[in-house]
Amino acid sequence: AQSVTQPDIHITVSEGASLELRCNYSYGATPYLFWYVQSPGQGLQLLLKYFSGDTLVQGIKGFEAEFKRSQSSFNLRKPSVHWSDAAEYFCAVGAQEYGNKLVFGAGTILRVKS
Amino acid sequence: DAGITQSPRHKVTETGTPVTLRCHQTENHRYMYWYRQDPGHGLRLIHYSYGVKDTDKGEVSDGYSVSRSKTEDFLLTLESATSSQTSVYFCAISESRSYGYTFGSGTRLTVV
């Protein structure tokens, strides 16, 4: 079965610093990979997705993520964090063999220090 | 989010009562999902639908049932609410796996 691990429950970074949120998945075939962001009291918004091709994908709000098959990872990065990036971030994995269902990680809460 | 609406947004109910949450979409997407969100667990799939009257169970389906009689509506029913079902419930829609999901704003359910 698919599983997704986000090792960091909380991360605190200073405004203007770089950010990397980790995501590891467990699945044998090529997965579909997503990052979502959730602001307090809101639904989830899609940041970016990977299906195939270039392993470095660009998303909205200046985020990018890199798929590394050898490490079963799909880490989210941003070169310079803004205070408005404070939110909870979820990695999600899908696979053709599992239809159109996604499995989500437990989330990482990002705090931004001014 | 545009095109997907959940109702109610908040609900408090008593243990043992039935509760129905509604998800309505205007996007004509084939796939619809119900997830629950709990601290430390992320989002867990309750039930999903791949078309009218075609539904299936997710990983945490016990105590929940669903119905989809029209493309645009996906109902989640708690037959007899328990305190363990206190959670935030999210509906999501998808056109295909290539597009990921669009989420509703959520329903916060408290069972007392």
mmCIF file of C-alpha atoms in Angstrom:
data_model
loop_
_atom_site.group_PDB
_atom_site.id
_atom_site.type_symbol
_atom_site.label_atom_id
_atom_site.label_comp_id
_atom_site.label_asym_id
_atom_site.label_seq_id
_atom_site.Cartn_x
_atom_site.Cartn_y
_atom_site.Cartn_z
ATOM 1 C CA ALA A 1 0.000 0.000 0.000
ATOM 2 C CA GLN A 2 1.001 3.565 -0.498
ATOM 3 C CA SER A 3 2.307 5.546 2.440
ATOM 4 C CA VAL A 4 3.662 9.043 2.850
ATOM 5 C CA THR A 5 6.001 10.284 5.553
ATOM 6 C CA GLN A 6 6.623 13.891 6.430
ATOM 7 C CA PRO A 7 9.313 13.625 9.102
ATOM 8 C CA ASP A 8 9.008 17.166 10.425
ATOM 9 C CA ILE A 9 5.848 18.031 12.348
ATOM 10 C CA HIS A 10 6.916 21.646 12.867
ATOM 11 C CA ILE A 11 9.518 23.797 11.164
ATOM 12 C CA THR A 12 10.414 27.381 12.054
ATOM 13 C CA VAL A 13 12.388 29.570 9.656
ATOM 14 C CA SER A 14 13.233 33.243 9.578
ATOM 15 C CA GLU A 15 11.642 35.440 6.970
ATOM 16 C CA GLY A 16 13.914 35.606 3.942
ATOM 17 C CA ALA A 17 15.605 32.307 4.717
ATOM 18 C CA SER A 18 15.395 29.261 2.481
ATOM 19 C CA LEU A 19 12.997 26.422 3.158
ATOM 20 C CA GLU A 20 12.953 22.703 2.519
ATOM 21 C CA LEU A 21 10.092 20.450 3.609
ATOM 22 C CA ARG A 22 10.710 16.744 3.382
ATOM 23 C CA CYS A 23 8.441 14.080 1.961
ATOM 24 C CA ASN A 24 9.173 10.387 1.538
ATOM 25 C CA TYR A 25 6.824 7.873 0.031
ATOM 26 C CA SER A 26 6.623 4.135 -0.063
ATOM 27 C CA TYR A 27 5.505 2.705 -3.342
ATOM 28 C CA GLY A 28 7.113 0.511 -5.955
ATOM 29 C CA ALA A 29 5.964 2.023 -9.222
ATOM 30 C CA THR A 30 6.133 5.588 -10.420
ATOM 31 C CA PRO A 31 3.798 7.613 -8.249
ATOM 32 C CA TYR A 32 1.947 10.817 -8.849
ATOM 33 C CA LEU A 33 3.160 13.368 -6.317
ATOM 34 C CA PHE A 34 1.564 16.518 -4.986
ATOM 35 C CA TRP A 35 2.132 19.265 -2.463
ATOM 36 C CA TYR A 36 -0.799 21.100 -0.919
ATOM 37 C CA VAL A 37 -0.902 24.063 1.443
ATOM 38 C CA GLN A 38 -3.540 24.779 4.069
ATOM 39 C CA SER A 39 -3.962 28.114 5.817
ATOM 40 C CA PRO A 40 -5.760 28.074 9.188
ATOM 41 C CA GLY A 41 -9.469 27.388 8.850
ATOM 42 C CA GLN A 42 -9.202 26.896 5.103
ATOM 43 C CA GLY A 43 -9.273 24.051 2.641
ATOM 44 C CA LEU A 44 -6.219 22.726 0.860
ATOM 45 C CA GLN A 45 -4.716 24.443 -2.154
ATOM 46 C CA LEU A 46 -2.578 22.668 -4.731
ATOM 47 C CA LEU A 47 0.979 24.043 -4.875
ATOM 48 C CA LEU A 48 2.485 21.741 -7.481
ATOM 49 C CA LYS A 49 2.405 18.235 -8.912
ATOM 50 C CA TYR A 50 4.644 15.682 -10.585
ATOM 51 C CA PHE A 51 3.616 12.946 -12.987
ATOM 52 C CA SER A 52 6.531 12.346 -15.308
ATOM 53 C CA GLY A 53 9.290 14.109 -17.172
ATOM 54 C CA ASP A 54 11.456 16.798 -15.626
ATOM 55 C CA THR A 55 12.042 15.850 -12.014
ATOM 56 C CA LEU A 56 12.178 19.476 -10.889
ATOM 57 C CA VAL A 57 8.712 20.992 -10.930
ATOM 58 C CA GLN A 58 7.698 24.579 -10.385
ATOM 59 C CA GLY A 59 4.561 25.574 -8.564
ATOM 60 C CA ILE A 60 2.682 28.597 -7.413
ATOM 61 C CA LYS A 61 3.910 31.149 -4.877
ATOM 62 C CA GLY A 62 7.560 30.538 -5.784
ATOM 63 C CA PHE A 63 7.666 26.923 -4.590
ATOM 64 C CA GLU A 64 9.449 24.092 -6.342
ATOM 65 C CA ALA A 65 9.884 20.388 -5.646
ATOM 66 C CA GLU A 66 12.281 17.735 -6.850
ATOM 67 C CA PHE A 67 11.409 14.095 -7.413
ATOM 68 C CA LYS A 68 14.259 11.755 -6.518
ATOM 69 C CA ARG A 69 13.355 8.190 -7.360
ATOM 70 C CA SER A 70 16.466 6.714 -5.743
ATOM 71 C CA GLN A 71 15.531 8.307 -2.430
ATOM 72 C CA SER A 72 11.751 7.956 -2.793
ATOM 73 C CA SER A 73 11.514 11.624 -1.974
ATOM 74 C CA PHE A 74 9.655 14.671 -3.187
ATOM 75 C CA ASN A 75 10.936 17.591 -1.120
ATOM 76 C CA LEU A 76 9.411 21.035 -1.328
ATOM 77 C CA ARG A 77 11.679 24.088 -1.476
ATOM 78 C CA LYS A 78 11.496 27.836 -1.546
ATOM 79 C CA PRO A 79 14.566 30.093 -1.775
ATOM 80 C CA SER A 80 13.195 32.931 0.350
ATOM 81 C CA VAL A 81 10.288 32.515 2.736
ATOM 82 C CA HIS A 82 7.705 35.233 3.304
ATOM 83 C CA TRP A 83 5.627 35.645 6.460
ATOM 84 C CA SER A 84 2.530 34.770 4.419
ATOM 85 C CA ASP A 85 3.949 31.280 3.802
ATOM 86 C CA ALA A 86 3.159 30.291 7.387
ATOM 87 C CA ALA A 87 0.708 27.414 7.001
ATOM 88 C CA GLU A 88 0.494 23.638 7.067
ATOM 89 C CA TYR A 89 1.906 21.737 4.123
ATOM 90 C CA PHE A 90 0.828 18.299 2.985
ATOM 91 C CA CYS A 91 2.538 15.905 0.640
ATOM 92 C CA ALA A 92 0.272 13.443 -1.192
ATOM 93 C CA VAL A 93 0.881 10.387 -3.350
ATOM 94 C CA GLY A 94 -1.252 8.670 -5.938
ATOM 95 C CA ALA A 95 -0.664 5.797 -8.293
ATOM 96 C CA GLN A 96 -2.439 4.376 -11.287
ATOM 97 C CA GLU A 97 -2.881 1.049 -9.582
ATOM 98 C CA TYR A 98 -4.852 2.755 -6.824
ATOM 99 C CA GLY A 99 -7.203 4.562 -9.141
ATOM 100 C CA ASN A 100 -7.587 8.235 -8.525
ATOM 101 C CA LYS A 101 -7.128 8.147 -4.737
ATOM 102 C CA LEU A 102 -4.471 10.120 -2.931
ATOM 103 C CA VAL A 103 -2.725 9.227 0.317
ATOM 104 C CA PHE A 104 -1.655 12.201 2.401
ATOM 105 C CA GLY A 105 1.187 12.697 4.806
ATOM 106 C CA ALA A 106 0.517 13.938 8.342
ATOM 107 C CA GLY A 107 1.560 17.464 7.427
ATOM 108 C CA THR A 108 4.293 19.917 8.386
ATOM 109 C CA ILE A 109 3.415 23.168 10.149
ATOM 110 C CA LEU A 110 5.601 26.031 8.987
ATOM 111 C CA ARG A 111 6.179 28.981 11.291
ATOM 112 C CA VAL A 112 7.934 32.079 9.981
ATOM 113 C CA LYS A 113 9.898 34.343 12.326
ATOM 114 C CA SER A 114 10.109 38.011 11.482
ATOM 115 C CA ASP B 1 -12.863 27.168 -3.625
ATOM 116 C CA ALA B 2 -14.789 27.926 -6.728
ATOM 117 C CA GLY B 3 -17.060 25.118 -7.882
ATOM 118 C CA ILE B 4 -17.237 23.088 -4.680
ATOM 119 C CA THR B 5 -19.334 23.838 -1.634
ATOM 120 C CA GLN B 6 -19.673 21.999 1.650
ATOM 121 C CA SER B 7 -22.579 22.366 4.057
ATOM 122 C CA PRO B 8 -22.899 22.949 6.863
ATOM 123 C CA ARG B 9 -19.611 24.659 7.725
ATOM 124 C CA HIS B 10 -19.983 23.917 11.407
ATOM 125 C CA LYS B 11 -22.164 21.472 13.302
ATOM 126 C CA VAL B 12 -22.497 20.329 16.871
ATOM 127 C CA THR B 13 -24.480 17.162 17.432
ATOM 128 C CA GLU B 14 -25.154 14.710 20.205
ATOM 129 C CA THR B 15 -23.806 11.188 20.446
ATOM 130 C CA GLY B 16 -26.088 8.685 18.780
ATOM 131 C CA THR B 17 -27.797 11.084 16.386
ATOM 132 C CA PRO B 18 -27.570 10.761 12.601
ATOM 133 C CA VAL B 19 -25.705 13.468 10.711
ATOM 134 C CA THR B 20 -25.466 14.177 6.993
ATOM 135 C CA LEU B 21 -22.848 16.373 5.402
ATOM 136 C CA ARG B 22 -23.282 17.616 1.884
ATOM 137 C CA CYS B 23 -20.768 18.279 -0.859
ATOM 138 C CA HIS B 24 -21.958 20.080 -3.969
ATOM 139 C CA GLN B 25 -19.908 20.732 -7.103
ATOM 140 C CA THR B 26 -20.579 22.724 -10.239
ATOM 141 C CA GLU B 27 -17.557 21.445 -12.184
ATOM 142 C CA ASN B 28 -19.118 18.233 -13.486
ATOM 143 C CA HIS B 29 -16.110 16.267 -12.247
ATOM 144 C CA ARG B 30 -16.403 12.512 -12.199
ATOM 145 C CA TYR B 31 -14.535 11.801 -8.974
ATOM 146 C CA MET B 32 -15.567 12.936 -5.500
ATOM 147 C CA TYR B 33 -14.040 12.136 -2.136
ATOM 148 C CA TRP B 34 -14.658 12.533 1.571
ATOM 149 C CA TYR B 35 -11.658 12.886 3.876
ATOM 150 C CA ARG B 36 -11.399 13.569 7.569
ATOM 151 C CA GLN B 37 -8.582 15.640 9.015
ATOM 152 C CA ASP B 38 -7.263 15.026 12.503
ATOM 153 C CA PRO B 39 -4.085 16.372 14.144
ATOM 154 C CA GLY B 40 -1.155 14.072 13.559
ATOM 155 C CA HIS B 41 -2.977 12.038 10.925
ATOM 156 C CA GLY B 42 -3.198 14.386 7.991
ATOM 157 C CA LEU B 43 -6.149 13.564 5.776
ATOM 158 C CA ARG B 44 -7.604 10.082 5.703
ATOM 159 C CA LEU B 45 -9.969 8.845 3.029
ATOM 160 C CA ILE B 46 -13.431 7.856 4.221
ATOM 161 C CA HIS B 47 -15.297 7.107 0.979
ATOM 162 C CA TYR B 48 -15.035 8.071 -2.625
ATOM 163 C CA SER B 49 -17.119 8.040 -5.769
ATOM 164 C CA TYR B 50 -16.160 7.531 -9.385
ATOM 165 C CA GLY B 51 -19.568 8.258 -10.806
ATOM 166 C CA VAL B 52 -23.255 8.405 -10.054
ATOM 167 C CA LYS B 53 -24.183 5.527 -7.753
ATOM 168 C CA ASP B 54 -20.595 4.228 -7.904
ATOM 169 C CA THR B 55 -18.944 4.499 -4.521
ATOM 170 C CA ASP B 56 -16.302 2.649 -2.574
ATOM 171 C CA LYS B 57 -14.732 2.583 0.856
ATOM 172 C CA GLY B 58 -11.580 4.296 1.947
ATOM 173 C CA GLU B 59 -9.273 3.491 4.834
ATOM 174 C CA VAL B 60 -11.538 4.820 7.630
ATOM 175 C CA SER B 61 -15.040 3.996 6.415
ATOM 176 C CA ASP B 62 -16.433 2.318 9.541
ATOM 177 C CA GLY B 63 -19.437 4.259 10.872
ATOM 178 C CA TYR B 64 -19.899 6.231 7.641
ATOM 179 C CA SER B 65 -22.000 5.782 4.543
ATOM 180 C CA VAL B 66 -22.244 7.812 1.353
ATOM 181 C CA SER B 67 -24.589 8.364 -1.528
ATOM 182 C CA ARG B 68 -24.273 9.958 -4.917
ATOM 183 C CA SER B 69 -27.517 10.130 -6.837
ATOM 184 C CA LYS B 70 -26.440 13.074 -8.995
ATOM 185 C CA THR B 71 -23.083 14.046 -10.436
ATOM 186 C CA GLU B 72 -23.009 17.256 -8.449
ATOM 187 C CA ASP B 73 -23.864 15.950 -4.965
ATOM 188 C CA PHE B 74 -21.985 13.603 -2.673
ATOM 189 C CA LEU B 75 -23.485 13.034 0.765
ATOM 190 C CA LEU B 76 -21.674 11.676 3.804
ATOM 191 C CA THR B 77 -23.819 10.208 6.585
ATOM 192 C CA LEU B 78 -22.857 9.294 10.086
ATOM 193 C CA GLU B 79 -25.599 6.844 11.019
ATOM 194 C CA SER B 80 -25.058 7.211 14.767
ATOM 195 C CA ALA B 81 -22.476 9.829 15.625
ATOM 196 C CA THR B 82 -19.758 9.050 18.174
ATOM 197 C CA SER B 83 -17.228 11.306 19.861
ATOM 198 C CA SER B 84 -14.442 9.701 17.811
ATOM 199 C CA GLN B 85 -16.065 11.207 14.726
ATOM 200 C CA THR B 86 -15.397 14.731 15.945
ATOM 201 C CA SER B 87 -13.218 16.024 13.150
ATOM 202 C CA VAL B 88 -12.936 18.352 10.203
ATOM 203 C CA TYR B 89 -14.400 16.802 7.084
ATOM 204 C CA PHE B 90 -13.222 17.765 3.631
ATOM 205 C CA CYS B 91 -14.791 17.011 0.325
ATOM 206 C CA ALA B 92 -12.638 16.966 -2.799
ATOM 207 C CA ILE B 93 -13.337 16.657 -6.501
ATOM 208 C CA SER B 94 -11.162 15.539 -9.371
ATOM 209 C CA GLU B 95 -11.524 15.403 -13.112
ATOM 210 C CA SER B 96 -8.795 12.821 -13.439
ATOM 211 C CA ARG B 97 -5.650 11.773 -11.640
ATOM 212 C CA SER B 98 -3.674 14.202 -13.772
ATOM 213 C CA TYR B 99 -5.263 17.215 -12.151
ATOM 214 C CA GLY B 100 -5.049 16.381 -8.490
ATOM 215 C CA TYR B 101 -7.897 17.437 -6.236
ATOM 216 C CA THR B 102 -9.840 20.594 -5.589
ATOM 217 C CA PHE B 103 -10.949 20.821 -1.978
ATOM 218 C CA GLY B 104 -13.947 22.351 -0.324
ATOM 219 C CA SER B 105 -13.619 24.608 2.696
ATOM 220 C CA GLY B 106 -14.431 21.854 5.164
ATOM 221 C CA THR B 107 -17.072 21.059 7.764
ATOM 222 C CA ARG B 108 -16.113 21.153 11.414
ATOM 223 C CA LEU B 109 -18.173 18.524 13.217
ATOM 224 C CA THR B 110 -18.279 18.230 16.979
ATOM 225 C CA VAL B 111 -19.998 15.261 18.612
ATOM 226 C CA VAL B 112 -20.821 15.845 22.281
#
